[in-house]
Amino acid sequence: MKSILDLRLRHFYHVRGDLTVIGTWADMGDRIRPCIVIIRTGEELNEHTWPCIITSDKAWIWEETIGDPRQAAQTAFRFCQALRMSTHQSNIFRLVGLIVDHLHDLLHIPPYMALSAPAAAEPVAEVTIRDHRTGRTTEVEL
């Protein structure tokens, strides 16, 4: 099975007590989207970790003025279960607040750029450097 999430690739990383919020990218099949991932602190590599993912296209649900509070609460409830937390109302509100606090960060994650060697590009300028003491010249393409 193809991994859709690599938590080693991070745009931001915030620890909030027993929860960690990571800004990263998720491969959703049709394209790679910026997302927020919430996990229990210190459990990034634990086999029992079930990351809670909010992609940029679903961020509107959590927005306080135009969002869908019912869907946000239901999702936060399921996130509590996945994070092995009590589904008490205070934990649900805590998760909603955590997500709302990081919506701005999510919307400012740049598009994913593959981590590979840059492709050879056409030169855009040529620079000639002359050492006036020796008369030696060096030409460089940029």
C-alpha positions in Angstrom: 0.0 0.0 0.0 1.3 3.5 -0.9 1.9 5.8 2.0 0.0 9.0 1.6 1.7 10.9 4.5 5.4 11.4 5.3 5.6 13.1 8.7 9.3 13.8 8.1 8.3 16.5 5.6 7.2 19.4 7.6 6.3 23.1 7.0 5.7 23.6 10.7 5.7 21.6 13.9 4.0 22.7 17.2 3.7 20.7 20.4 0.7 21.5 22.5 1.0 19.4 25.7 0.1 15.8 24.8 -0.8 16.7 21.2 1.4 17.7 18.3 0.3 19.6 15.2 2.3 19.2 12.0 1.9 21.1 8.8 2.8 18.9 5.9 1.5 17.5 2.6 -0.8 14.5 1.9 -0.9 12.6 -1.3 -4.6 12.2 -1.9 -4.2 10.3 -5.2 -5.4 13.1 -7.5 -2.9 15.6 -6.1 -0.7 16.5 -3.2 -2.5 18.8 -0.8 -1.3 20.9 2.2 -2.7 19.5 5.5 -2.6 19.7 9.3 -1.8 16.4 11.0 -2.6 15.9 14.7 -0.9 13.1 16.6 -0.1 12.3 20.2 3.2 13.9 21.2 6.1 11.6 20.8 4.2 9.0 18.8 5.2 9.9 15.3 6.7 6.4 14.7 4.5 4.4 17.0 2.6 1.6 15.2 -0.6 2.6 17.1 -0.5 6.1 15.8 -3.6 7.1 13.8 -2.9 10.6 12.4 -5.8 13.0 12.2 -5.6 14.8 8.9 -7.3 18.1 7.9 -6.5 18.9 4.2 -6.6 22.5 2.9 -9.8 21.8 0.9 -11.7 20.8 4.1 -10.4 23.8 6.2 -13.6 25.7 5.6 -15.5 23.3 7.9 -13.5 24.6 10.9 -13.8 28.3 10.0 -15.9 30.0 12.8 -18.1 32.2 10.6 -18.8 30.1 7.5 -17.9 26.7 8.7 -20.0 23.7 9.6 -20.0 23.4 13.4 -21.9 20.1 13.4 -19.4 18.4 11.0 -16.5 20.0 12.9 -17.8 18.6 16.2 -18.4 15.1 14.7 -14.9 15.1 13.2 -13.4 16.2 16.5 -15.2 13.4 18.2 -13.8 10.8 15.8 -10.3 12.5 16.2 -10.6 12.0 20.0 -11.3 8.3 19.5 -8.3 8.0 17.0 -6.0 9.8 19.4 -7.1 7.5 22.2 -8.5 10.4 24.2 -11.7 10.6 26.2 -14.6 11.9 24.1 -15.6 14.2 26.8 -17.0 17.5 25.6 -13.9 19.4 26.9 -11.6 17.3 24.7 -13.8 17.9 21.7 -13.7 21.6 22.2 -9.9 21.4 22.8 -9.4 19.7 19.4 -11.7 22.2 17.6 -9.8 25.1 19.2 -6.4 23.5 18.3 -7.5 23.2 14.7 -9.0 26.7 14.5 -5.8 28.1 15.9 -3.8 26.5 13.1 -6.1 27.2 10.1 -4.0 30.3 9.2 -0.9 28.2 9.2 -2.5 25.5 7.0 -3.6 28.1 4.4 -0.1 29.4 4.2 1.7 26.1 3.5 3.3 26.4 0.1 2.6 23.9 -2.7 4.5 20.7 -2.4 7.8 20.7 -4.3 9.5 17.3 -4.8 12.8 17.0 -3.0 15.0 16.2 -5.9 17.9 17.8 -7.7 16.9 20.9 -9.7 16.4 20.3 -13.4 19.0 21.9 -15.7 17.7 25.3 -16.7 18.4 27.6 -19.6 21.0 30.3 -18.8 19.4 33.7 -18.3 22.6 35.8 -18.0 26.3 35.7 -18.6 28.6 37.5 -16.2 32.2 38.4 -16.9 34.4 39.0 -13.9 37.7 40.8 -14.5 40.5 41.0 -11.9 42.0 44.4 -12.6 45.3 43.6 -10.8 46.1 40.6 -13.0 43.9 41.1 -16.0 42.4 37.6 -15.6 38.8 37.2 -16.7 36.2 34.6 -15.7 32.9 34.0 -17.5 29.9 32.5 -15.7 26.5 31.6 -16.9 23.5 32.1 -14.6 
